[in-house]
Amino acid sequence: FWGFGYGSLIWNPGFEVVERRRARLHGLHRSLCIYSWVHRGTKEHPGLVLGLDRGGSCQGIAMRALGKKSDEIIDYLRARELVTSVYLECWRKVKLETGETVPALVYRVDQTSPQYAHGLSALQQADIVRDAVGGSGKNTDYVQSTVDAIHSEGIRDHVLEAVCRHLK
């Protein structure tokens, strides 16, 4: 089966990936739109992590895993991504760089969640990210690692890059 990575799953999938392909997901875009209360911040001092928000499209990485391990991998992803109720798990069609379209497991933001952070400028995002730390480490490391990973895949995200510039 296929999973779609647009953030930390690109550089830290946490499961065996047997094939990686650049892919595009239509109808959702990558955004630092989630207040992180666990991985990159706390409830008292939230960080920001990526979500797929409504509109546009997102270029990311489709990762194929062995079908016989799909239940185990989905359980792992649910434990990782659904720590709070901010993500909605869904299956969406993604278009691989080869032109083929495949169904992929996707985690998108729940816009009704109190963790939904909508409409923040790149400067506001950087101000939140700068000093936030959670159970998985510094929020700045998360953002920089994601920018480095998407760049290594030949993907650009101008908003995320602007946040990084404000962090320096």
Coordinates of N, CA and C in Angstrom, one line a residue:
F1 N 0.8 -1.2 0.0 CA 0.0 0.0 0.0 C 0.9 1.2 0.0
W2 N 0.3 2.4 -0.3 CA 1.0 3.7 -0.4 C 0.6 4.6 0.8
G3 N 1.6 5.3 1.3 CA 1.3 6.4 2.2 C 1.9 7.7 1.6
F4 N 1.3 8.8 1.9 CA 1.8 10.1 1.4 C 2.4 10.9 2.4
G5 N 3.7 11.3 2.2 CA 4.5 12.1 3.2 C 4.6 13.5 2.6
Y6 N 4.4 14.5 3.5 CA 4.5 15.9 3.1 C 5.3 16.6 4.1
G7 N 5.7 16.0 5.2 CA 6.5 16.6 6.3 C 7.5 15.6 6.8
S8 N 7.4 15.4 8.1 CA 8.4 14.5 8.8 C 8.4 13.1 8.3
L9 N 7.3 12.6 7.7 CA 7.3 11.3 7.1 C 8.3 11.1 6.0
I10 N 8.6 12.2 5.4 CA 9.6 12.2 4.3 C 11.0 11.8 4.8
W11 N 11.3 12.4 5.9 CA 12.7 12.2 6.5 C 12.7 11.2 7.6
N12 N 11.5 10.9 8.1 CA 11.5 9.9 9.3 C 10.2 9.1 9.2
P13 N 10.1 8.2 8.2 CA 8.9 7.5 8.0 C 8.6 6.5 9.2
G14 N 9.6 5.9 9.7 CA 9.3 5.0 10.9 C 8.9 3.6 10.5
F15 N 8.9 3.3 9.2 CA 8.5 2.0 8.7 C 9.3 1.7 7.4
E16 N 9.4 0.4 7.1 CA 10.2 0.1 5.9 C 9.4 0.5 4.6
V17 N 10.2 1.3 3.8 CA 9.6 1.8 2.6 C 10.3 1.0 1.5
V18 N 9.6 0.4 0.6 CA 10.2 -0.4 -0.5 C 10.3 0.4 -1.8
E19 N 9.5 1.5 -1.9 CA 9.6 2.4 -3.1 C 9.2 3.8 -2.7
R20 N 9.9 4.8 -3.2 CA 9.6 6.2 -2.9 C 9.4 6.9 -4.3
R21 N 8.4 7.7 -4.4 CA 8.2 8.4 -5.7 C 7.7 9.8 -5.3
R22 N 8.2 10.8 -6.0 CA 7.6 12.1 -5.9 C 6.1 12.0 -6.4
A23 N 5.2 12.7 -5.7 CA 3.8 12.6 -6.0 C 3.1 14.0 -5.7
R24 N 2.0 14.1 -6.4 CA 1.2 15.3 -6.1 C -0.2 14.9 -5.7
L25 N -0.7 15.6 -4.6 CA -2.0 15.4 -4.0 C -2.8 16.7 -4.3
H26 N -3.9 16.6 -5.0 CA -4.7 17.7 -5.3 C -5.8 17.9 -4.3
G27 N -6.2 19.2 -4.1 CA -7.2 19.5 -3.2 C -6.8 19.9 -1.7
L28 N -5.5 19.6 -1.4 CA -5.0 19.9 -0.1 C -3.6 20.4 -0.3
H29 N -3.1 21.3 0.6 CA -1.8 21.9 0.5 C -1.1 21.7 1.9
R30 N 0.3 21.7 1.9 CA 1.1 21.6 3.0 C 1.1 23.0 3.8
S31 N 0.9 22.9 5.1 CA 0.8 24.1 5.9 C 1.2 23.9 7.3
L32 N 1.9 24.8 7.9 CA 2.2 24.8 9.4 C 0.9 25.3 10.1
C33 N -0.1 24.4 10.1 CA -1.4 24.8 10.5 C -1.9 24.1 11.8
I34 N -1.0 23.4 12.5 CA -1.4 22.6 13.6 C -0.6 23.0 14.8
Y35 N -1.2 23.5 15.9 CA -0.5 23.7 17.2 C -0.2 22.3 17.7
S36 N 1.1 22.2 17.9 CA 1.6 20.9 18.5 C 1.7 20.9 20.0
W37 N 0.9 20.0 20.6 CA 0.9 20.0 22.1 C 1.7 18.8 22.6
V38 N 2.2 18.0 21.7 CA 2.9 16.7 22.1 C 4.3 16.7 21.5
H39 N 4.4 16.5 20.2 CA 5.7 16.2 19.5 C 6.6 17.4 19.5
R40 N 6.1 18.6 19.2 CA 7.0 19.8 19.0 C 6.6 21.0 19.9
G41 N 5.9 20.7 20.9 CA 5.4 21.8 21.8 C 4.6 21.1 22.9
T42 N 4.0 22.0 23.8 CA 3.2 21.5 24.9 C 1.9 22.4 24.8
K43 N 0.9 22.0 25.6 CA -0.3 22.8 25.7 C 0.0 24.2 26.2
E44 N 1.0 24.3 27.1 CA 1.3 25.6 27.7 C 2.2 26.4 26.7
H45 N 3.0 25.8 25.9 CA 3.8 26.5 24.9 C 3.8 25.7 23.6
P46 N 2.7 25.8 22.9 CA 2.6 25.0 21.7 C 3.6 25.4 20.6
G47 N 4.0 24.3 19.8 CA 4.7 24.6 18.6 C 3.8 24.5 17.4
L48 N 4.4 24.4 16.2 CA 3.6 24.3 15.0 C 4.1 23.1 14.2
V49 N 3.2 22.3 13.7 CA 3.6 21.2 12.8 C 2.8 21.3 11.6
L50 N 3.2 20.5 10.6 CA 2.5 20.5 9.3 C 1.2 19.7 9.3
G51 N 0.3 20.2 8.5 CA -0.9 19.4 8.2 C -1.2 19.7 6.7
L52 N -2.1 18.9 6.2 CA -2.7 19.1 4.9 C -4.0 19.9 5.1
D53 N -4.0 21.1 4.6 CA -5.1 22.0 4.7 C -5.9 22.1 3.4
R54 N -7.1 22.5 3.4 CA -8.0 22.5 2.3 C -7.5 23.5 1.2
G55 N -7.5 23.1 -0.1 CA -7.2 24.0 -1.2 C -5.9 23.7 -1.8
G56 N -5.7 24.0 -3.1 CA -4.4 23.9 -3.7 C -4.0 22.5 -4.0
S57 N -2.7 22.3 -3.9 CA -2.1 20.9 -4.1 C -0.8 20.9 -3.3
C58 N -0.4 19.6 -3.1 CA 0.8 19.4 -2.3 C 1.7 18.4 -3.1
Q59 N 3.0 18.8 -3.3 CA 3.9 17.9 -3.8 C 4.7 17.3 -2.6
G60 N 4.7 16.0 -2.6 CA 5.4 15.3 -1.5 C 5.9 13.9 -2.0
I61 N 6.0 13.0 -1.1 CA 6.6 11.7 -1.5 C 5.6 10.6 -1.1
A62 N 5.3 9.8 -2.2 CA 4.5 8.6 -2.0 C 5.4 7.5 -1.6
M63 N 5.1 6.8 -0.6 CA 6.0 5.7 -0.1 C 5.2 4.4 -0.1
R64 N 5.7 3.4 -0.8 CA 5.1 2.1 -0.9 C 5.7 1.2 0.2
A65 N 4.8 0.6 0.9 CA 5.1 -0.4 1.9 C 4.6 -1.8 1.5
L66 N 5.1 -2.8 2.1 CA 4.6 -4.1 1.8 C 3.2 -4.3 2.3
G67 N 2.3 -4.8 1.4 CA 0.9 -4.9 1.7 C 0.7 -5.8 2.9
K68 N 1.6 -6.9 3.1 CA 1.4 -7.8 4.2 C 1.7 -7.1 5.5
K69 N 2.3 -6.0 5.5 CA 2.6 -5.2 6.8 C 1.7 -4.0 6.9
S70 N 0.7 -3.9 6.1 CA -0.2 -2.7 6.1 C -0.8 -2.5 7.5
D71 N -1.4 -3.5 8.1 CA -2.1 -3.3 9.4 C -1.1 -2.9 10.4
E72 N 0.1 -3.4 10.5 CA 1.1 -3.0 11.4 C 1.6 -1.6 11.2
I73 N 1.7 -1.2 9.9 CA 2.2 0.2 9.6 C 1.1 1.2 9.9
I74 N -0.2 0.8 9.6 CA -1.3 1.7 9.9 C -1.4 1.9 11.4
D75 N -1.3 0.9 12.1 CA -1.3 1.0 13.6 C -0.2 1.9 14.1
Y76 N 1.0 1.8 13.5 CA 2.1 2.7 13.9 C 1.8 4.1 13.6
L77 N 1.3 4.4 12.3 CA 1.0 5.7 11.9 C -0.1 6.3 12.8
R78 N -1.1 5.5 13.1 CA -2.2 6.0 14.0 C -1.6 6.4 15.4
A79 N -0.8 5.6 15.9 CA -0.2 5.9 17.2 C 0.7 7.2 17.1
R80 N 1.3 7.4 16.0 CA 2.2 8.6 15.8 C 1.4 9.9 15.5
E81 N 0.4 9.7 14.6 CA -0.3 10.9 14.0 C -1.5 11.3 14.8
L82 N -2.2 10.3 15.4 CA -3.5 10.6 16.1 C -3.4 10.7 17.6
V83 N -2.2 11.2 18.1 CA -2.0 11.3 19.5 C -3.1 12.3 20.1
T84 N -3.4 13.3 19.4 CA -4.6 14.2 19.7 C -5.5 14.1 18.5
S85 N -6.6 14.7 18.6 CA -7.6 14.5 17.5 C -7.6 15.6 16.4
V86 N -6.3 16.0 16.1 CA -6.2 17.1 15.1 C -6.1 16.6 13.7
Y87 N -5.8 15.3 13.4 CA -5.7 14.8 12.1 C -6.9 13.9 11.8
L88 N -7.3 13.9 10.5 CA -8.3 13.0 10.0 C -7.6 12.1 9.1
E89 N -7.8 10.8 9.3 CA -7.1 9.8 8.4 C -8.1 9.6 7.2
C90 N -7.5 9.6 6.0 CA -8.3 9.3 4.8 C -7.4 8.7 3.7
W91 N -8.1 8.2 2.7 CA -7.4 7.7 1.5 C -7.7 8.7 0.4
R92 N -6.6 9.1 -0.3 CA -6.8 10.0 -1.4 C -5.9 9.5 -2.6
K93 N -6.3 9.9 -3.7 CA -5.5 9.5 -4.9 C -4.4 10.5 -5.1
V94 N -3.2 10.0 -5.3 CA -2.0 10.9 -5.5 C -1.5 10.5 -6.9
K95 N -0.9 11.5 -7.6 CA -0.4 11.2 -8.9 C 1.1 11.1 -8.8
L96 N 1.7 9.9 -9.1 CA 3.1 9.7 -9.0 C 3.8 10.4 -10.1
E97 N 5.1 10.7 -10.0 CA 5.9 11.3 -11.0 C 5.9 10.5 -12.3
T98 N 5.6 9.3 -12.3 CA 5.5 8.4 -13.4 C 4.2 8.6 -14.2
G99 N 3.3 9.4 -13.6 CA 2.0 9.6 -14.3 C 0.9 8.7 -13.7
E100 N 1.3 7.6 -13.0 CA 0.3 6.7 -12.5 C -0.4 7.3 -11.3
T101 N -1.6 7.0 -11.1 CA -2.4 7.5 -9.9 C -2.6 6.3 -9.0
V102 N -2.3 6.5 -7.7 CA -2.5 5.4 -6.7 C -3.2 5.9 -5.5
P103 N -4.0 5.1 -4.8 CA -4.6 5.5 -3.5 C -3.5 5.5 -2.4
A104 N -3.5 6.5 -1.6 CA -2.5 6.6 -0.5 C -3.2 7.1 0.8
L105 N -2.6 6.6 1.8 CA -3.1 7.0 3.2 C -2.6 8.4 3.5
V106 N -3.5 9.2 3.9 CA -3.1 10.7 4.1 C -3.7 11.1 5.5
Y107 N -3.0 12.0 6.1 CA -3.5 12.6 7.4 C -3.6 14.1 7.1
R108 N -4.9 14.6 7.2 CA -5.2 16.0 6.9 C -5.7 16.6 8.2
V109 N -5.6 17.9 8.3 CA -6.0 18.6 9.5 C -7.5 18.6 9.6
D110 N -8.0 18.5 10.8 CA -9.4 18.7 11.2 C -9.6 20.2 11.5
Q111 N -10.2 20.9 10.7 CA -10.4 22.3 10.8 C -11.3 22.7 12.0
T112 N -11.9 21.7 12.6 CA -12.8 22.0 13.8 C -12.0 21.8 15.1
S113 N -10.7 21.3 15.0 CA -9.9 21.1 16.2 C -9.4 22.4 16.8
P114 N -9.4 22.4 18.2 CA -8.8 23.6 18.8 C -7.3 23.8 18.5
Q115 N -6.7 22.7 17.9 CA -5.3 22.8 17.5 C -5.1 23.4 16.1
Y116 N -6.1 23.7 15.4 CA -6.1 24.2 14.1 C -5.6 25.7 14.1
A117 N -4.5 25.9 13.5 CA -3.8 27.3 13.5 C -3.9 27.8 12.0
H118 N -5.0 28.6 11.8 CA -5.2 29.0 10.4 C -4.9 30.5 10.2
G119 N -4.3 30.8 9.1 CA -4.1 32.2 8.7 C -2.9 32.9 9.3
L120 N -2.0 32.2 9.8 CA -0.8 32.8 10.4 C 0.2 33.2 9.3
S121 N 0.8 34.4 9.4 CA 1.9 34.8 8.5 C 3.1 33.9 8.8
A122 N 4.1 34.0 7.8 CA 5.3 33.3 8.0 C 6.1 33.8 9.2
L123 N 6.0 35.1 9.5 CA 6.7 35.7 10.7 C 6.0 35.2 12.0
Q124 N 4.7 35.1 12.0 CA 4.0 34.6 13.2 C 4.3 33.1 13.4
Q125 N 4.4 32.4 12.3 CA 4.7 31.0 12.4 C 6.1 30.8 13.0
A126 N 7.1 31.6 12.5 CA 8.4 31.5 13.0 C 8.5 31.9 14.5
D127 N 7.7 32.9 14.9 CA 7.7 33.3 16.3 C 7.2 32.2 17.2
I128 N 6.2 31.4 16.8 CA 5.7 30.2 17.5 C 6.8 29.1 17.5
V129 N 7.4 28.8 16.4 CA 8.3 27.7 16.2 C 9.6 27.9 17.0
R130 N 10.1 29.2 17.1 CA 11.4 29.5 17.5 C 11.8 28.8 18.9
D131 N 10.9 28.9 19.9 CA 11.3 28.4 21.2 C 10.5 27.2 21.7
A132 N 9.7 26.6 20.8 CA 8.9 25.5 21.2 C 9.7 24.2 21.2
V133 N 9.4 23.4 22.2 CA 10.0 22.1 22.3 C 9.0 21.1 22.8
G134 N 9.0 19.9 22.2 CA 8.0 18.9 22.7 C 8.7 17.5 22.9
G135 N 8.0 16.5 23.0 CA 8.5 15.2 23.2 C 9.4 14.6 22.1
S136 N 9.3 15.2 20.9 CA 10.1 14.7 19.8 C 11.2 15.7 19.5
G137 N 11.4 16.8 20.3 CA 12.5 17.7 20.2 C 12.1 19.1 19.8
K138 N 13.1 19.9 19.4 CA 12.9 21.3 19.1 C 12.0 21.5 17.8
N139 N 11.1 22.4 17.9 CA 10.3 22.7 16.7 C 11.1 23.3 15.6
T140 N 12.2 24.0 15.9 CA 13.0 24.5 14.8 C 13.7 23.4 14.0
D141 N 14.1 22.3 14.7 CA 14.7 21.2 14.0 C 13.7 20.5 13.1
Y142 N 12.5 20.4 13.5 CA 11.4 19.8 12.7 C 11.2 20.6 11.4
V143 N 11.1 21.9 11.5 CA 10.9 22.7 10.3 C 12.1 22.7 9.4
Q144 N 13.3 22.8 10.0 CA 14.5 22.8 9.1 C 14.7 21.4 8.5
S145 N 14.5 20.3 9.2 CA 14.6 19.0 8.7 C 13.7 18.8 7.5
T146 N 12.5 19.3 7.7 CA 11.5 19.2 6.6 C 11.9 19.9 5.4
V147 N 12.3 21.2 5.5 CA 12.8 21.9 4.4 C 14.0 21.3 3.7
D148 N 14.9 20.8 4.5 CA 16.1 20.1 3.9 C 15.6 18.8 3.1
A149 N 14.7 18.1 3.7 CA 14.2 16.8 3.1 C 13.5 17.1 1.8
I150 N 12.6 18.1 1.8 CA 11.9 18.4 0.5 C 12.8 19.0 -0.5
H151 N 13.8 19.8 -0.1 CA 14.8 20.3 -1.1 C 15.6 19.1 -1.7
S152 N 15.9 18.1 -0.9 CA 16.7 17.0 -1.4 C 15.9 16.2 -2.4
E153 N 14.6 16.3 -2.3 CA 13.7 15.6 -3.3 C 13.3 16.5 -4.5
G154 N 13.9 17.7 -4.5 CA 13.6 18.6 -5.6 C 12.2 19.3 -5.5
I155 N 11.8 19.4 -4.2 CA 10.5 20.1 -4.0 C 10.7 21.4 -3.3
R156 N 10.0 22.4 -3.7 CA 10.1 23.7 -3.0 C 8.7 24.1 -2.3
D157 N 8.8 24.7 -1.2 CA 7.7 25.2 -0.5 C 8.1 26.6 0.0
H158 N 7.6 27.6 -0.7 CA 8.0 29.0 -0.5 C 7.6 29.5 0.9
V159 N 6.4 29.1 1.4 CA 6.0 29.6 2.7 C 6.9 29.0 3.8
L160 N 7.1 27.7 3.7 CA 8.0 27.0 4.7 C 9.4 27.6 4.7
E161 N 9.9 27.9 3.5 CA 11.2 28.5 3.3 C 11.3 29.9 4.0
A162 N 10.2 30.6 3.8 CA 10.1 32.0 4.4 C 10.1 31.8 6.0
V163 N 9.4 30.8 6.5 CA 9.5 30.6 8.0 C 10.9 30.3 8.4
C164 N 11.6 29.5 7.6 CA 13.1 29.2 8.0 C 13.9 30.5 7.9
R165 N 13.7 31.3 7.0 CA 14.5 32.6 6.9 C 14.2 33.4 8.1
H166 N 13.0 33.5 8.6 CA 12.6 34.3 9.8 C 13.2 33.7 11.1
L167 N 13.5 32.4 11.0 CA 14.1 31.7 12.2 C 15.6 32.0 12.4
K168 N 16.2 32.5 11.3 CA 17.6 32.8 11.4 C 17.9 34.2 11.8

